[in-house]
Amino acid sequence: MKQDMILILDLGSEENPRLAREIRDLGVYSEIYPHDISPEELKALPGVRGIILNGGPNCIVDGVEIDAGDHVYNGPVPVLLAGVKGKHPWPAEPEERKAALSRFVFDTCGAKANWNMENFIADQVELIRRQVGDKQVLLALSGGVDSSVVAALLIKAIGKQLTCVHVNHGLLRKGEPEQVVEVFGKQLDANLVYVDAADRFLDKLAGVADPEQKRKIIGAEFIRVFEEEARKLSGIQYLAQGTIYPDIIESGTKTVKAVKSHHNVGGLPEDLGFQLVEPLKMLFKDEVRACGVALGLPDEMVYRQPFPGPGLGVRCLGAITRDRLEALRESDAILREEFAKAGLAGKVWQYFTVVPDFKSVGVRDGARTFDWPVILRAVNTVDAMTATVEEVPWGILKGICDRVTREVAGVNRVLYDLTPKPVGTIEWE
Ligand code: XMP
């Protein structure tokens, strides 16, 4: 293995992710495991140079104070008991904290600052090969950042032993399915099964106006399509997933309760009978992007703005119709183009269009029109719990209005949504 690692064992601190980040910022790789890691699990971890038992307010679980096993204390590497009240609290001052950490990591443990993406990728390639052997792996490739980076990593590690299934549910943005086929099918020469299921999804959604019902239908249909494809393939033993560290944090640990349950792509059921391959599960989002860049994925894929699983389905308000979906896809593409041209694409967190299910009167070439409006939304946020509205310069808004009303069929009005979250949510449905 190319990288040294400092292991953090969770003794009830909510600060473990921050600590892992701080150690990685020193240039040393770090991973977090539950306090009750078994001797076998511990032995199997590569490159461990030291262990930090990081305690905190959640150290009492089911009425008992948790602790690590003797094998941790009596093992071959230095152990630091930190953070626990009265023992070795971390200094509050950032520079002192960094110095304390650095003394343990470098002086006590003798770790080398060799954490970088090239080494991470080299290690993961080896670990994936070790885990998978000569078996076959399946991946639901949505084209989102996480599944794309997993795909690229697995292609590097096991090539044609990976089969990617891309389900086009007809609710993707303009050019997205084509990009998946181009990048993974052609450039990276992956085994790619492309499923055009647009009609199937739209038929299922016909006449359904309730947002949660729409989400349920899209989620359930996704699983059905994916399972059908999985059944056609024989000899698959592993399922790869783009789980990343924030998903794991949100799902809760043994000492911290779940914020929300983790739904991977489309919420695949656990009873498919596969073992999981999750090579990104210890990475933070910016590290996942850096990994994607190092693997040679295009910037538009790696720096893609967040896009909801149900896709354009929750932006074509009410019961989805094909004409409004088309207007939505085209107006969204124009918005993205104009934001890119204006240098806003990398700056604004999320921006998209919405097409409501009512019409308004307009006039074009001297004749009355009765067409759909398009709503523009552009927001900034840190964690999507609250959001502020981007103050897009007037000239850019006017340019977008001009293009949308000229180029998108069935649209005669453009509006800008001024509502922060709260009171509005980011999406309209
Ligand atoms: P809201 O609308 O709740 O959105 O303010 C917060 C963030 O979550 C995204 N979002 C979703 N993502 N499935 C997803 O994968 C969904 O059903 C869904 N609904 C909202 C939204 O795009 C924003 O980034």
CSV table of C-alpha atoms in Angstrom, one decimal, residues 104-357:
chain,number,residue,atom,x,y,z
A,104,PHE,CA,1.2,12.6,17.3
A,105,VAL,CA,0.9,11.9,13.6
A,106,PHE,CA,4.5,12.6,12.6
A,107,ASP,CA,6.6,12.4,15.8
A,108,THR,CA,4.8,9.6,17.7
A,109,CYS,CA,3.5,7.5,14.8
A,110,GLY,CA,6.2,8.3,12.3
A,111,ALA,CA,3.5,8.6,9.5
A,112,LYS,CA,4.6,10.0,6.2
A,113,ALA,CA,2.6,12.8,4.5
A,114,ASN,CA,1.9,10.7,1.4
A,115,TRP,CA,-1.9,11.1,1.1
A,116,ASN,CA,-2.7,12.3,-2.4
A,117,MET,CA,-5.2,11.3,-5.1
A,118,GLU,CA,-2.6,9.3,-7.1
A,119,ASN,CA,-1.8,7.2,-4.1
A,120,PHE,CA,-5.4,6.9,-3.0
A,121,ILE,CA,-6.4,5.7,-6.5
A,122,ALA,CA,-3.4,3.2,-6.6
A,123,ASP,CA,-4.4,1.8,-3.2
A,124,GLN,CA,-8.1,1.6,-4.1
A,125,VAL,CA,-7.3,-0.2,-7.4
A,126,GLU,CA,-5.4,-2.8,-5.4
A,127,LEU,CA,-8.1,-3.1,-2.8
A,128,ILE,CA,-10.9,-3.5,-5.4
A,129,ARG,CA,-8.9,-6.2,-7.2
A,130,ARG,CA,-8.3,-8.0,-4.0
A,131,GLN,CA,-12.0,-7.8,-3.0
A,132,VAL,CA,-13.5,-8.7,-6.3
A,133,GLY,CA,-11.0,-11.2,-7.7
A,134,ASP,CA,-12.2,-12.5,-11.0
A,135,LYS,CA,-15.9,-11.9,-10.2
A,136,GLN,CA,-18.3,-9.6,-12.0
A,137,VAL,CA,-19.5,-6.2,-10.6
A,138,LEU,CA,-22.7,-4.2,-11.5
A,139,LEU,CA,-23.1,-0.5,-11.1
A,140,ALA,CA,-26.2,1.8,-11.6
A,141,LEU,CA,-24.5,4.7,-13.4
A,142,SER,CA,-26.7,7.7,-13.1
A,143,GLY,CA,-24.2,10.1,-14.5
A,144,GLY,CA,-24.0,12.0,-11.2
A,145,VAL,CA,-20.7,12.9,-9.7
A,146,ASP,CA,-20.4,10.0,-7.3
A,147,SER,CA,-21.6,7.1,-9.6
A,148,SER,CA,-19.4,8.5,-12.4
A,149,VAL,CA,-16.3,8.6,-10.2
A,150,VAL,CA,-17.0,5.1,-8.9
A,151,ALA,CA,-17.4,3.9,-12.5
A,152,ALA,CA,-14.1,5.4,-13.6
A,153,LEU,CA,-12.3,3.9,-10.6
A,154,LEU,CA,-13.7,0.5,-11.2
A,155,ILE,CA,-13.0,0.6,-14.9
A,156,LYS,CA,-9.3,1.3,-14.0
A,157,ALA,CA,-9.3,-1.5,-11.5
A,158,ILE,CA,-11.2,-4.3,-13.2
A,159,GLY,CA,-12.1,-3.1,-16.7
A,160,LYS,CA,-14.7,-5.3,-18.3
A,161,GLN,CA,-15.5,-7.2,-15.1
A,162,LEU,CA,-17.7,-4.1,-14.4
A,163,THR,CA,-21.0,-3.7,-16.1
A,164,CYS,CA,-22.6,-0.2,-15.9
A,165,VAL,CA,-26.3,0.1,-16.3
A,166,HIS,CA,-27.5,3.6,-17.2
A,167,VAL,CA,-31.3,4.0,-16.9
A,168,ASN,CA,-32.5,7.0,-18.9
A,169,HIS,CA,-35.8,7.7,-17.2
A,170,GLY,CA,-36.6,10.5,-19.6
A,171,LEU,CA,-36.2,13.1,-16.8
A,172,LEU,CA,-32.5,13.8,-17.3
A,173,ARG,CA,-31.2,17.1,-18.5
A,174,LYS,CA,-30.4,17.8,-22.1
A,175,GLY,CA,-27.3,16.0,-23.3
A,176,GLU,CA,-26.8,13.9,-20.1
A,177,PRO,CA,-27.5,10.4,-21.4
A,178,GLU,CA,-25.5,11.2,-24.4
A,179,GLN,CA,-22.5,12.2,-22.3
A,180,VAL,CA,-22.7,9.0,-20.2
A,181,VAL,CA,-22.6,7.0,-23.4
A,182,GLU,CA,-19.8,9.1,-24.9
A,183,VAL,CA,-17.5,9.1,-21.8
A,184,PHE,CA,-18.1,5.6,-20.4
A,185,GLY,CA,-19.2,3.7,-23.5
A,186,LYS,CA,-16.8,5.2,-26.0
A,187,GLN,CA,-13.8,7.0,-24.3
A,188,LEU,CA,-13.4,4.6,-21.4
A,189,ASP,CA,-14.6,1.6,-23.3
A,190,ALA,CA,-16.7,0.2,-20.5
A,191,ASN,CA,-19.3,-2.5,-20.6
A,192,LEU,CA,-22.3,-0.1,-20.7
A,193,VAL,CA,-25.9,-1.2,-20.8
A,194,TYR,CA,-27.9,1.9,-21.9
A,195,VAL,CA,-31.7,1.5,-21.1
A,196,ASP,CA,-34.0,4.0,-22.8
A,197,ALA,CA,-36.9,3.7,-20.4
A,198,ALA,CA,-38.3,7.2,-21.0
A,199,ASP,CA,-41.7,6.0,-22.4
A,200,ARG,CA,-42.1,3.6,-19.6
A,201,PHE,CA,-41.6,6.2,-16.9
A,202,LEU,CA,-43.7,8.8,-18.6
A,203,ASP,CA,-46.6,6.3,-19.0
A,204,LYS,CA,-46.4,5.4,-15.3
A,205,LEU,CA,-46.4,9.1,-14.4
A,206,ALA,CA,-49.3,10.1,-16.7
A,207,GLY,CA,-52.0,12.1,-14.9
A,208,VAL,CA,-50.1,11.9,-11.5
A,209,ALA,CA,-49.9,15.5,-10.0
A,210,ASP,CA,-48.9,14.9,-6.4
A,211,PRO,CA,-45.1,15.5,-5.9
A,212,GLU,CA,-44.5,12.7,-3.4
A,213,GLN,CA,-46.5,10.2,-5.5
A,214,LYS,CA,-44.4,11.2,-8.5
A,215,ARG,CA,-41.2,10.6,-6.5
A,216,LYS,CA,-42.4,7.2,-5.4
A,217,ILE,CA,-43.3,6.2,-8.9
A,218,ILE,CA,-40.0,7.3,-10.3
A,219,GLY,CA,-38.0,5.5,-7.4
A,220,ALA,CA,-40.0,2.3,-7.7
A,221,GLU,CA,-39.8,2.2,-11.5
A,222,PHE,CA,-36.1,2.8,-11.4
A,223,ILE,CA,-35.6,-0.3,-9.1
A,224,ARG,CA,-37.8,-2.4,-11.4
A,225,VAL,CA,-35.9,-1.4,-14.5
A,226,PHE,CA,-32.5,-1.9,-12.8
A,227,GLU,CA,-33.6,-5.3,-11.5
A,228,GLU,CA,-34.8,-6.5,-14.9
A,229,GLU,CA,-31.4,-5.5,-16.4
A,230,ALA,CA,-29.5,-7.2,-13.5
A,231,ARG,CA,-31.5,-10.4,-14.1
A,232,LYS,CA,-30.5,-10.5,-17.7
A,233,LEU,CA,-26.8,-10.5,-16.7
A,234,SER,CA,-25.4,-13.7,-15.3
A,235,GLY,CA,-22.6,-14.3,-12.8
A,236,ILE,CA,-22.8,-10.9,-11.0
A,237,GLN,CA,-21.7,-11.1,-7.4
A,238,TYR,CA,-20.9,-7.5,-6.5
A,239,LEU,CA,-22.9,-4.3,-6.6
A,240,ALA,CA,-20.8,-1.1,-6.7
A,241,GLN,CA,-22.2,2.0,-5.1
A,242,GLY,CA,-21.2,5.7,-5.1
A,243,THR,CA,-21.7,6.0,-1.3
A,244,ILE,CA,-19.5,8.8,0.0
A,245,TYR,CA,-18.6,9.8,3.5
A,246,PRO,CA,-21.4,12.4,4.1
A,247,ASP,CA,-24.0,9.6,3.2
A,248,ILE,CA,-22.5,7.5,6.0
A,249,ILE,CA,-22.6,10.4,8.5
A,250,GLU,CA,-26.2,11.2,7.6
A,251,SER,CA,-27.2,7.6,8.1
A,252,GLY,CA,-25.9,7.7,11.7
A,253,THR,CA,-23.1,5.8,13.4
A,254,LYS,CA,-23.1,3.6,16.5
A,255,THR,CA,-22.8,6.8,18.7
A,256,VAL,CA,-24.6,9.4,16.6
A,257,LYS,CA,-28.2,9.1,15.5
A,258,ALA,CA,-29.3,9.2,11.9
A,259,VAL,CA,-30.1,12.5,10.3
A,260,LYS,CA,-31.8,10.7,7.5
A,261,SER,CA,-31.5,7.2,6.1
A,262,HIS,CA,-29.1,6.9,3.3
A,263,HIS,CA,-30.7,6.3,-0.1
A,264,ASN,CA,-28.2,5.4,-2.7
A,265,VAL,CA,-29.0,5.8,-6.4
A,266,GLY,CA,-32.7,5.1,-6.7
A,267,GLY,CA,-32.7,3.4,-3.3
A,268,LEU,CA,-31.7,0.0,-4.4
A,269,PRO,CA,-33.1,-2.8,-2.2
A,270,GLU,CA,-30.6,-4.7,0.0
A,271,ASP,CA,-32.1,-8.1,-0.9
A,272,LEU,CA,-30.6,-8.2,-4.4
A,273,GLY,CA,-28.1,-10.7,-2.9
A,274,PHE,CA,-25.0,-8.8,-3.9
A,275,GLN,CA,-22.0,-7.9,-1.9
A,276,LEU,CA,-21.2,-4.2,-1.9
A,277,VAL,CA,-18.1,-2.4,-3.4
A,278,GLU,CA,-18.0,1.1,-2.1
A,279,PRO,CA,-14.5,2.6,-2.8
A,280,LEU,CA,-15.5,6.2,-2.1
A,281,LYS,CA,-17.2,5.7,1.2
A,282,MET,CA,-14.4,7.4,3.1
A,283,LEU,CA,-14.2,10.5,0.9
A,284,PHE,CA,-15.7,13.9,1.3
A,285,LYS,CA,-17.4,15.5,-1.7
A,286,ASP,CA,-14.5,17.7,-2.7
A,287,GLU,CA,-12.1,14.7,-2.5
A,288,VAL,CA,-14.5,12.7,-4.7
A,289,ARG,CA,-14.3,15.5,-7.3
A,290,ALA,CA,-10.5,15.5,-7.0
A,291,CYS,CA,-10.5,11.8,-7.6
A,292,GLY,CA,-12.7,12.2,-10.7
A,293,VAL,CA,-10.3,14.8,-12.1
A,294,ALA,CA,-7.3,12.6,-11.4
A,295,LEU,CA,-9.1,9.7,-13.2
A,296,GLY,CA,-9.5,12.0,-16.2
A,297,LEU,CA,-13.3,12.6,-16.1
A,298,PRO,CA,-14.5,15.8,-17.9
A,299,ASP,CA,-14.9,18.9,-15.7
A,300,GLU,CA,-18.6,19.2,-16.5
A,301,MET,CA,-19.2,15.8,-15.0
A,302,VAL,CA,-17.0,16.3,-12.0
A,303,TYR,CA,-18.2,19.8,-11.1
A,304,ARG,CA,-21.8,19.1,-12.0
A,305,GLN,CA,-24.3,21.0,-9.8
A,306,PRO,CA,-26.6,18.8,-7.6
A,307,PHE,CA,-29.5,17.2,-9.4
A,308,PRO,CA,-32.3,15.5,-7.7
A,309,GLY,CA,-32.9,11.7,-8.3
A,310,PRO,CA,-36.4,12.3,-9.7
A,311,GLY,CA,-34.7,14.8,-12.1
A,312,LEU,CA,-36.8,17.1,-14.2
A,313,GLY,CA,-39.9,15.2,-12.9
A,314,VAL,CA,-40.2,17.5,-9.9
A,315,ARG,CA,-39.6,20.6,-12.0
A,316,CYS,CA,-42.4,19.9,-14.6
A,317,LEU,CA,-45.0,20.9,-12.0
A,318,GLY,CA,-48.2,18.8,-11.5
A,319,ALA,CA,-49.0,16.0,-13.9
A,320,ILE,CA,-46.0,15.7,-16.4
A,321,THR,CA,-46.8,16.3,-20.0
A,322,ARG,CA,-44.3,15.7,-22.9
A,323,ASP,CA,-44.7,19.3,-24.3
A,324,ARG,CA,-43.9,20.9,-20.9
A,325,LEU,CA,-41.1,18.5,-20.2
A,326,GLU,CA,-39.5,19.4,-23.6
A,327,ALA,CA,-39.9,23.1,-22.7
A,328,LEU,CA,-38.3,22.4,-19.3
A,329,ARG,CA,-35.3,20.6,-20.8
A,330,GLU,CA,-34.7,23.2,-23.5
A,331,SER,CA,-35.0,26.2,-21.1
A,332,ASP,CA,-32.7,24.5,-18.6
A,333,ALA,CA,-30.1,24.0,-21.3
A,334,ILE,CA,-30.3,27.7,-22.2
A,335,LEU,CA,-30.0,28.7,-18.6
A,336,ARG,CA,-26.9,26.5,-18.2
A,337,GLU,CA,-25.4,27.8,-21.3
A,338,GLU,CA,-25.9,31.5,-20.4
A,339,PHE,CA,-24.7,30.9,-16.8
A,340,ALA,CA,-21.5,29.3,-18.2
A,341,LYS,CA,-21.0,32.2,-20.6
A,342,ALA,CA,-21.4,34.7,-17.8
A,343,GLY,CA,-19.0,32.8,-15.5
A,344,LEU,CA,-21.8,32.0,-13.0
A,345,ALA,CA,-21.7,28.2,-13.6
A,346,GLY,CA,-18.9,27.5,-11.1
A,347,LYS,CA,-20.1,30.2,-8.7
A,348,VAL,CA,-23.8,29.5,-8.1
A,349,TRP,CA,-24.6,26.3,-6.2
A,350,GLN,CA,-27.8,25.3,-8.0
A,351,TYR,CA,-29.7,26.8,-10.9
A,352,PHE,CA,-32.5,25.4,-13.0
A,353,THR,CA,-35.8,26.2,-14.6
A,354,VAL,CA,-39.3,25.1,-13.6
A,355,VAL,CA,-42.4,24.9,-15.8
A,356,PRO,CA,-45.7,25.2,-14.0
A,357,ASP,CA,-49.0,23.7,-15.2
